[in-house]
PDB file of C-alpha atoms and ligand atoms in Angstrom:
ATOM      1  CA  MET A   1      24.023   1.164 -51.328  1.00  0.00           C
ATOM      2  CA  ARG A   2      21.563   3.603 -52.805  1.00  0.00           C
ATOM      3  CA  PHE A   3      18.733   1.680 -51.088  1.00  0.00           C
ATOM      4  CA  HIS A   4      20.400   1.895 -47.686  1.00  0.00           C
ATOM      5  CA  ALA A   5      20.893   5.606 -48.050  1.00  0.00           C
ATOM      6  CA  CYS A   6      17.219   5.953 -48.901  1.00  0.00           C
ATOM      7  CA  LEU A   7      16.145   3.826 -45.985  1.00  0.00           C
ATOM      8  CA  SER A   8      18.215   5.742 -43.458  1.00  0.00           C
ATOM      9  CA  ALA A   9      16.883   9.014 -44.872  1.00  0.00           C
ATOM     10  CA  LEU A  10      13.372   7.684 -44.359  1.00  0.00           C
ATOM     11  CA  LEU A  11      14.161   6.608 -40.822  1.00  0.00           C
ATOM     12  CA  LEU A  12      15.597  10.001 -40.047  1.00  0.00           C
ATOM     13  CA  ALA A  13      12.490  11.636 -41.504  1.00  0.00           C
ATOM     14  CA  GLY A  14      10.359   9.328 -39.370  1.00  0.00           C
ATOM     15  CA  CYS A  15      12.220  10.336 -36.239  1.00  0.00           C
ATOM     16  CA  ALA A  16      12.083  13.998 -37.098  1.00  0.00           C
ATOM     17  CA  SER A  17       8.293  13.948 -37.467  1.00  0.00           C
ATOM     18  CA  ALA A  18       7.775  12.725 -33.883  1.00  0.00           C
ATOM     19  CA  PRO A  19       9.527  15.174 -31.587  1.00  0.00           C
ATOM     20  CA  PRO A  20       9.717  14.201 -27.905  1.00  0.00           C
ATOM     21  CA  GLU A  21       6.785  15.306 -25.781  1.00  0.00           C
ATOM     22  CA  PRO A  22       7.315  18.565 -23.871  1.00  0.00           C
ATOM     23  CA  ALA A  23       8.183  18.181 -20.195  1.00  0.00           C
ATOM     24  CA  TRP A  24       4.784  19.416 -18.969  1.00  0.00           C
ATOM     25  CA  VAL A  25       3.062  16.300 -20.351  1.00  0.00           C
ATOM     26  CA  SER A  26       4.692  14.104 -17.707  1.00  0.00           C
ATOM     27  CA  GLU A  27       3.573  16.349 -14.859  1.00  0.00           C
ATOM     28  CA  ALA A  28       0.466  14.113 -14.744  1.00  0.00           C
ATOM     29  CA  ASP A  29       0.871  11.545 -11.966  1.00  0.00           C
ATOM     30  CA  PRO A  30       1.408   8.134 -13.619  1.00  0.00           C
ATOM     31  CA  ALA A  31       0.218   6.379 -10.439  1.00  0.00           C
ATOM     32  CA  LEU A  32      -3.217   7.909 -11.096  1.00  0.00           C
ATOM     33  CA  VAL A  33      -3.529   8.319 -14.865  1.00  0.00           C
ATOM     34  CA  ALA A  34      -1.296   5.665 -16.506  1.00  0.00           C
ATOM     35  CA  LEU A  35      -2.909   2.498 -17.830  1.00  0.00           C
ATOM     36  CA  SER A  36      -0.392   0.286 -16.040  1.00  0.00           C
ATOM     37  CA  GLY A  37       1.727   0.437 -12.885  1.00  0.00           C
ATOM     38  CA  THR A  38      -0.799   0.825 -10.109  1.00  0.00           C
ATOM     39  CA  SER A  39      -3.996  -1.228 -10.015  1.00  0.00           C
ATOM     40  CA  ARG A  40      -5.853   0.644  -7.262  1.00  0.00           C
ATOM     41  CA  VAL A  41      -6.637   4.202  -6.276  1.00  0.00           C
ATOM     42  CA  ASP A  42      -7.553   4.389  -2.606  1.00  0.00           C
ATOM     43  CA  ILE A  43      -9.224   7.677  -1.667  1.00  0.00           C
ATOM     44  CA  GLU A  44      -9.850   8.050   2.059  1.00  0.00           C
ATOM     45  CA  VAL A  45     -12.093  10.838   3.327  1.00  0.00           C
ATOM     46  CA  ASP A  46     -11.973  12.112   6.923  1.00  0.00           C
ATOM     47  CA  TRP A  47     -13.779  15.155   8.338  1.00  0.00           C
ATOM     48  CA  PHE A  48     -14.399  17.282  11.366  1.00  0.00           C
ATOM     49  CA  ALA A  49     -17.932  16.573  12.602  1.00  0.00           C
ATOM     50  CA  GLN A  50     -19.199  20.091  11.855  1.00  0.00           C
ATOM     51  CA  VAL A  51     -18.166  19.886   8.172  1.00  0.00           C
ATOM     52  CA  PRO A  52     -19.011  16.446   6.726  1.00  0.00           C
ATOM     53  CA  PRO A  53     -18.531  15.880   2.984  1.00  0.00           C
ATOM     54  CA  ASP A  54     -21.647  16.171   0.838  1.00  0.00           C
ATOM     55  CA  GLU A  55     -22.879  13.073  -0.983  1.00  0.00           C
ATOM     56  CA  VAL A  56     -23.011  14.957  -4.286  1.00  0.00           C
ATOM     57  CA  ALA A  57     -19.328  15.899  -3.903  1.00  0.00           C
ATOM     58  CA  LEU A  58     -18.274  12.292  -3.358  1.00  0.00           C
ATOM     59  CA  GLU A  59     -20.388  11.197  -6.337  1.00  0.00           C
ATOM     60  CA  GLY A  60     -18.725  13.823  -8.532  1.00  0.00           C
ATOM     61  CA  LEU A  61     -15.286  12.710  -7.393  1.00  0.00           C
ATOM     62  CA  ALA A  62     -16.207   9.087  -8.173  1.00  0.00           C
ATOM     63  CA  VAL A  63     -17.234  10.032 -11.727  1.00  0.00           C
ATOM     64  CA  VAL A  64     -13.996  11.842 -12.568  1.00  0.00           C
ATOM     65  CA  ALA A  65     -11.685   9.464 -10.676  1.00  0.00           C
ATOM     66  CA  ARG A  66     -13.118   6.371 -12.399  1.00  0.00           C
ATOM     67  CA  ARG A  67     -12.808   8.056 -15.785  1.00  0.00           C
ATOM     68  CA  GLU A  68      -9.330   9.585 -15.339  1.00  0.00           C
ATOM     69  CA  CYS A  69      -7.806   6.563 -13.560  1.00  0.00           C
ATOM     70  CA  PRO A  70      -8.869   3.977 -16.167  1.00  0.00           C
ATOM     71  CA  GLY A  71      -8.277   0.291 -15.553  1.00  0.00           C
ATOM     72  CA  LYS A  72      -7.853   0.815 -11.804  1.00  0.00           C
ATOM     73  CA  VAL A  73     -10.172  -0.091  -8.983  1.00  0.00           C
ATOM     74  CA  VAL A  74     -11.117   3.258  -7.435  1.00  0.00           C
ATOM     75  CA  THR A  75     -12.428   3.244  -3.870  1.00  0.00           C
ATOM     76  CA  ILE A  76     -13.696   6.297  -1.988  1.00  0.00           C
ATOM     77  CA  ARG A  77     -13.886   5.425   1.705  1.00  0.00           C
ATOM     78  CA  LEU A  78     -15.609   7.522   4.334  1.00  0.00           C
ATOM     79  CA  ASP A  79     -13.334   6.867   7.270  1.00  0.00           C
ATOM     80  CA  THR A  80     -12.907   8.988  10.404  1.00  0.00           C
ATOM     81  CA  GLU A  81     -15.197  11.637  11.861  1.00  0.00           C
ATOM     82  CA  LEU A  82     -13.116  13.875  14.117  1.00  0.00           C
ATOM     83  CA  PRO A  83     -14.877  15.506  17.064  1.00  0.00           C
ATOM     84  CA  GLU A  84     -16.053  19.083  16.522  1.00  0.00           C
ATOM     85  CA  SER A  85     -14.194  20.193  19.647  1.00  0.00           C
ATOM     86  CA  GLY A  86     -10.866  19.025  18.188  1.00  0.00           C
ATOM     87  CA  TRP A  87     -10.789  21.780  15.580  1.00  0.00           C
ATOM     88  CA  LYS A  88      -9.780  24.535  18.027  1.00  0.00           C
ATOM     89  CA  SER A  89      -6.459  22.849  18.766  1.00  0.00           C
ATOM     90  CA  SER A  90      -5.785  21.888  15.129  1.00  0.00           C
ATOM     91  CA  ARG A  91      -4.658  25.242  13.727  1.00  0.00           C
ATOM     92  CA  GLY A  92      -1.340  25.874  12.046  1.00  0.00           C
ATOM     93  CA  GLY A  93       1.246  23.119  12.282  1.00  0.00           C
ATOM     94  CA  ALA A  94      -0.992  21.142  14.658  1.00  0.00           C
ATOM     95  CA  ILE A  95      -3.027  20.006  11.629  1.00  0.00           C
ATOM     96  CA  GLU A  96      -0.108  17.737  10.647  1.00  0.00           C
ATOM     97  CA  THR A  97      -0.578  15.817  13.911  1.00  0.00           C
ATOM     98  CA  VAL A  98      -4.302  15.504  13.144  1.00  0.00           C
ATOM     99  CA  LEU A  99      -3.452  14.109   9.689  1.00  0.00           C
ATOM    100  CA  ASP A 100      -0.983  11.613  11.188  1.00  0.00           C
ATOM    101  CA  GLY A 101      -3.709  10.477  13.568  1.00  0.00           C
ATOM    102  CA  CYS A 102      -6.577  10.016  11.117  1.00  0.00           C
ATOM    103  CA  ARG A 103      -4.655   8.749   8.079  1.00  0.00           C
ATOM    104  CA  GLY A 104      -5.800   5.174   7.644  1.00  0.00           C
ATOM    105  CA  ARG A 105      -2.651   4.014   5.872  1.00  0.00           C
ATOM    106  CA  ARG A 106       0.711   3.956   7.618  1.00  0.00           C
ATOM    107  CA  GLU A 107       2.873   2.914   4.682  1.00  0.00           C
ATOM    108  CA  ALA A 108       2.867   2.544   0.923  1.00  0.00           C
ATOM    109  CA  ALA A 109       1.193  -0.561  -0.480  1.00  0.00           C
ATOM    110  CA  PRO A 110       2.414  -2.008  -3.789  1.00  0.00           C
ATOM    111  CA  GLY A 111       0.211  -1.045  -6.715  1.00  0.00           C
ATOM    112  CA  VAL A 112      -1.895   1.391  -4.689  1.00  0.00           C
ATOM    113  CA  ALA A 113      -2.079   5.153  -5.237  1.00  0.00           C
ATOM    114  CA  TYR A 114      -3.333   6.771  -2.042  1.00  0.00           C
ATOM    115  CA  VAL A 115      -5.199  10.062  -1.729  1.00  0.00           C
ATOM    116  CA  HIS A 116      -6.124  11.355   1.728  1.00  0.00           C
ATOM    117  CA  VAL A 117      -8.886  13.972   1.974  1.00  0.00           C
ATOM    118  CA  LEU A 118      -9.624  15.973   5.127  1.00  0.00           C
ATOM    119  CA  TYR A 119     -12.616  18.305   5.471  1.00  0.00           C
ATOM    120  CA  CYS A 120     -11.844  21.247   7.775  1.00  0.00           C
ATOM    121  CA  PRO A 121     -13.965  24.287   8.694  1.00  0.00           C
ATOM    122  CA  THR A 122     -11.321  26.707   7.339  1.00  0.00           C
ATOM    123  CA  ASN A 123      -7.701  26.732   6.211  1.00  0.00           C
ATOM    124  CA  PRO A 124      -5.763  25.850   9.390  1.00  0.00           C
ATOM    125  CA  TRP A 125      -2.898  28.118   8.293  1.00  0.00           C
ATOM    126  CA  GLY A 126      -5.166  31.104   7.568  1.00  0.00           C
ATOM    127  CA  GLU A 127      -6.973  32.287   4.471  1.00  0.00           C
ATOM    128  CA  GLU A 128      -4.159  34.120   2.707  1.00  0.00           C
ATOM    129  CA  TYR A 129      -3.068  31.655   0.074  1.00  0.00           C
ATOM    130  CA  ALA A 130      -5.868  29.102  -0.265  1.00  0.00           C
ATOM    131  CA  SER A 131      -9.332  29.568   1.116  1.00  0.00           C
ATOM    132  CA  ASN A 132     -11.450  26.908  -0.673  1.00  0.00           C
ATOM    133  CA  GLY A 133      -9.200  23.899  -0.642  1.00  0.00           C
ATOM    134  CA  LEU A 134      -5.674  22.670  -1.124  1.00  0.00           C
ATOM    135  CA  CYS A 135      -3.844  19.720  -2.687  1.00  0.00           C
ATOM    136  CA  ARG A 136      -0.360  18.763  -1.488  1.00  0.00           C
ATOM    137  CA  ARG A 137       2.107  16.070  -2.416  1.00  0.00           C
ATOM    138  CA  LEU A 138       3.461  14.635   0.829  1.00  0.00           C
ATOM    139  CA  GLU A 139       6.513  12.378   0.911  1.00  0.00           C
ATOM    140  CA  LYS A 140       6.157  11.412   4.583  1.00  0.00           C
ATOM    141  CA  PRO A 141       5.389   8.967   6.041  1.00  0.00           C
ATOM    142  CA  PHE A 142       5.097   7.674   2.448  1.00  0.00           C
ATOM    143  CA  PRO A 143       4.435   9.395  -0.878  1.00  0.00           C
ATOM    144  CA  HIS A 144       0.764  10.297  -1.327  1.00  0.00           C
ATOM    145  CA  TRP A 145      -1.613  13.128  -2.169  1.00  0.00           C
ATOM    146  CA  GLN A 146      -3.254  15.059   0.611  1.00  0.00           C
ATOM    147  CA  ILE A 147      -6.298  17.189  -0.139  1.00  0.00           C
ATOM    148  CA  PHE A 148      -8.089  19.677   2.100  1.00  0.00           C
ATOM    149  CA  VAL A 149     -11.607  20.972   1.570  1.00  0.00           C
ATOM    150  CA  PHE A 150     -12.332  24.045   3.703  1.00  0.00           C
ATOM    151  CA  LYS A 151     -16.019  23.431   3.990  1.00  0.00           C
ATOM    152  CA  GLY A 152     -16.984  26.222   6.376  1.00  0.00           C
ATOM    153  CA  THR A 153     -15.557  28.739   3.920  1.00  0.00           C
ATOM    154  CA  LEU A 154     -17.356  27.026   1.023  1.00  0.00           C
ATOM    155  CA  ARG A 155     -20.661  27.208   2.881  1.00  0.00           C
ATOM    156  CA  SER A 156     -20.262  30.950   3.203  1.00  0.00           C
ATOM    157  CA  ARG A 157     -19.678  31.077  -0.596  1.00  0.00           C
ATOM    158  CA  ALA A 158     -22.800  29.114  -1.500  1.00  0.00           C
ATOM    159  CA  VAL A 159     -24.452  32.160  -3.031  1.00  0.00           C
ATOM    160  CA  LEU A 160     -26.645  32.674  -6.129  1.00  0.00           C
ATOM    161  CA  GLY A 161     -28.846  29.766  -5.078  1.00  0.00           C
ATOM    162  CA  LEU A 162     -26.020  27.239  -5.087  1.00  0.00           C
ATOM    163  CA  SER A 163     -26.253  24.492  -2.517  1.00  0.00           C
ATOM    164  CA  ALA A 164     -23.229  23.891  -0.304  1.00  0.00           C
ATOM    165  CA  GLY A 165     -22.995  20.390  -1.809  1.00  0.00           C
ATOM    166  CA  VAL A 166     -22.582  21.702  -5.339  1.00  0.00           C
ATOM    167  CA  VAL A 167     -19.800  24.057  -4.212  1.00  0.00           C
ATOM    168  CA  ASP A 168     -18.204  21.196  -2.271  1.00  0.00           C
ATOM    169  CA  ARG A 169     -18.242  19.020  -5.428  1.00  0.00           C
ATOM    170  CA  SER A 170     -16.490  21.685  -7.523  1.00  0.00           C
ATOM    171  CA  CYS A 171     -13.840  22.147  -4.833  1.00  0.00           C
ATOM    172  CA  LEU A 172     -13.165  18.436  -4.315  1.00  0.00           C
ATOM    173  CA  VAL A 173     -12.968  17.680  -8.058  1.00  0.00           C
ATOM    174  CA  HIS A 174     -10.742  20.763  -8.540  1.00  0.00           C
ATOM    175  CA  GLU A 175      -8.263  19.636  -5.866  1.00  0.00           C
ATOM    176  CA  PHE A 176      -8.252  16.089  -7.238  1.00  0.00           C
ATOM    177  CA  GLY A 177      -7.447  17.634 -10.641  1.00  0.00           C
ATOM    178  CA  HIS A 178      -4.233  19.036  -9.145  1.00  0.00           C
ATOM    179  CA  ALA A 179      -3.338  15.518  -7.947  1.00  0.00           C
ATOM    180  CA  LEU A 180      -3.895  14.220 -11.497  1.00  0.00           C
ATOM    181  CA  GLY A 181      -1.458  16.875 -12.717  1.00  0.00           C
ATOM    182  CA  LEU A 182      -3.711  19.663 -13.988  1.00  0.00           C
ATOM    183  CA  VAL A 183      -3.094  22.234 -15.344  1.00  0.00           C
ATOM    184  CA  ALA A 184       0.425  21.939 -16.764  1.00  0.00           C
ATOM    185  CA  ASN A 185      -0.199  22.780 -20.438  1.00  0.00           C
ATOM    186  CA  PRO A 186       0.903  26.398 -21.082  1.00  0.00           C
ATOM    187  CA  ASP A 187      -1.670  26.667 -23.926  1.00  0.00           C
ATOM    188  CA  HIS A 188      -4.528  26.966 -21.422  1.00  0.00           C
ATOM    189  CA  ARG A 189      -2.882  27.626 -18.081  1.00  0.00           C
ATOM    190  CA  PHE A 190      -2.722  30.889 -16.167  1.00  0.00           C
ATOM    191  CA  GLU A 191       0.902  31.995 -16.003  1.00  0.00           C
ATOM    192  CA  ASP A 192       0.919  32.574 -12.246  1.00  0.00           C
ATOM    193  CA  GLY A 193       2.156  29.036 -11.544  1.00  0.00           C
ATOM    194  CA  GLY A 194      -1.016  27.981  -9.757  1.00  0.00           C
ATOM    195  CA  GLY A 195      -1.936  25.243 -12.245  1.00  0.00           C
ATOM    196  CA  HIS A 196      -5.294  26.715 -13.235  1.00  0.00           C
ATOM    197  CA  CYS A 197      -7.199  26.532 -16.533  1.00  0.00           C
ATOM    198  CA  THR A 198      -7.984  29.663 -18.548  1.00  0.00           C
ATOM    199  CA  ASP A 199     -11.346  28.149 -19.594  1.00  0.00           C
ATOM    200  CA  THR A 200     -13.830  29.675 -17.155  1.00  0.00           C
ATOM    201  CA  SER A 201     -16.282  26.805 -17.740  1.00  0.00           C
ATOM    202  CA  CYS A 202     -13.652  24.314 -16.510  1.00  0.00           C
ATOM    203  CA  VAL A 203     -13.581  23.268 -12.862  1.00  0.00           C
ATOM    204  CA  MET A 204      -9.803  23.846 -12.911  1.00  0.00           C
ATOM    205  CA  THR A 205     -10.204  27.582 -13.482  1.00  0.00           C
ATOM    206  CA  LYS A 206      -9.409  30.109 -10.771  1.00  0.00           C
ATOM    207  CA  PRO A 207     -12.280  31.470  -8.712  1.00  0.00           C
ATOM    208  CA  LYS A 208     -11.753  34.830 -10.343  1.00  0.00           C
ATOM    209  CA  LEU A 209     -14.403  37.450 -10.899  1.00  0.00           C
ATOM    210  CA  LYS A 210     -14.499  36.637 -14.629  1.00  0.00           C
ATOM    211  CA  ALA A 211     -15.254  32.966 -13.932  1.00  0.00           C
ATOM    212  CA  ILE A 212     -17.987  33.922 -11.489  1.00  0.00           C
ATOM    213  CA  LEU A 213     -19.583  36.333 -13.962  1.00  0.00           C
ATOM    214  CA  ASP A 214     -19.233  33.905 -16.895  1.00  0.00           C
ATOM    215  CA  ASN A 215     -21.057  31.248 -14.902  1.00  0.00           C
ATOM    216  CA  ALA A 216     -23.549  33.420 -13.014  1.00  0.00           C
ATOM    217  CA  ALA A 217     -26.421  33.069 -15.508  1.00  0.00           C
ATOM    218  CA  LYS A 218     -26.122  29.299 -15.580  1.00  0.00           C
ATOM    219  CA  VAL A 219     -25.786  29.161 -11.806  1.00  0.00           C
ATOM    220  CA  ILE A 220     -28.939  31.202 -11.303  1.00  0.00           C
ATOM    221  CA  ALA A 221     -30.899  29.240 -13.913  1.00  0.00           C
ATOM    222  CA  THR A 222     -29.832  25.737 -12.947  1.00  0.00           C
ATOM    223  CA  GLY A 223     -28.289  25.807  -9.467  1.00  0.00           C
ATOM    224  CA  GLU A 224     -25.271  24.123 -11.038  1.00  0.00           C
ATOM    225  CA  THR A 225     -21.687  25.278 -11.293  1.00  0.00           C
ATOM    226  CA  PRO A 226     -18.920  23.697 -13.428  1.00  0.00           C
ATOM    227  CA  TRP A 227     -17.571  20.590 -11.748  1.00  0.00           C
ATOM    228  CA  ASP A 228     -15.747  18.701 -14.496  1.00  0.00           C
ATOM    229  CA  TYR A 229     -12.508  19.128 -16.439  1.00  0.00           C
ATOM    230  CA  CYS A 230     -12.773  20.819 -19.845  1.00  0.00           C
ATOM    231  CA  ASP A 231     -11.935  18.998 -23.083  1.00  0.00           C
ATOM    232  CA  ARG A 232      -8.432  20.472 -23.184  1.00  0.00           C
ATOM    233  CA  CYS A 233      -7.675  19.389 -19.609  1.00  0.00           C
ATOM    234  CA  ARG A 234      -8.958  15.884 -20.397  1.00  0.00           C
ATOM    235  CA  ALA A 235      -6.896  15.810 -23.609  1.00  0.00           C
ATOM    236  CA  ASP A 236      -3.773  16.683 -21.578  1.00  0.00           C
ATOM    237  CA  LEU A 237      -4.375  13.663 -19.330  1.00  0.00           C
ATOM    238  CA  ASP A 238      -4.930  11.448 -22.401  1.00  0.00           C
ATOM    239  CA  ARG A 239      -1.682  12.703 -23.868  1.00  0.00           C
ATOM    240  CA  ALA A 240       0.184  11.790 -20.659  1.00  0.00           C
ATOM    241  CA  ARG A 241      -1.493   8.378 -20.717  1.00  0.00           C
ATOM    242  CA  ARG A 242      -0.253   7.734 -24.281  1.00  0.00           C
ATOM    243  CA  LEU A 243       3.246   8.871 -23.330  1.00  0.00           C
ATOM    244  CA  TYR A 244       3.382   6.556 -20.295  1.00  0.00           C
ATOM    245  CA  ALA A 245       2.020   3.642 -22.389  1.00  0.00           C
ATOM    246  CA  ALA A 246       4.811   4.137 -24.953  1.00  0.00           C
ATOM    247  CA  ARG A 247       7.580   4.027 -22.359  1.00  0.00           C
TER     248      ARG A 247
HETATM  249 ZN1   ZN B 301      -6.411  25.072  -7.599  1.00  0.00          ZN
HETATM  250 ZN1   ZN B 302      -9.594  23.005 -18.213  1.00  0.00          ZN
END
């Protein structure tokens, strides 16, 4: 009797020491970060002819996607080049028709997480709320991530000796970070709801003046700008991975 009481007290203590994970942990997309479930990540890249993706950007994306989507076959496919002349008629809501036309997949495939990237000269809806790039979760025609890189705008920002490719890489990896689920942890997230990291050396930070100034010396000296997730962002994804593995 005494033994049972002891044992249940121990069990209770055991439970109490492992509180459930906070809700933000599961904001990471299990289809991308979990060790099981999906077996492939299919990233398709399309572009308007005047703004092709830079090789260095695709290489950077490959590095982070292979690391953060462990155990999955990650493919990055250069798919459709849209004619330069098509951009004029692709502004505003018309961009959705462009996406429907160039998206290589028509429906969900079992075990495949799909990410569709489109390079545009500028934000088709205007510059007000996102001028570098954008990451959206679309449910139609099937659930997937849709990323924009506004390459014409990025080119105009390639200052301080930065090449357009290096700026492209930071933008593409940043938008992919939103698809992964960054930044959800309130310990290092700006409180404006934008999902951005307070670490100015992290690619998930906001392009604020402080981040630019913090990085300016390095940019001038090396021609490089941060293009990877910081340790805390990577730890958040690991934490989600452990949570999904335990379920
Ligand atoms: Zn962002
Ligand atoms: Zn970070």
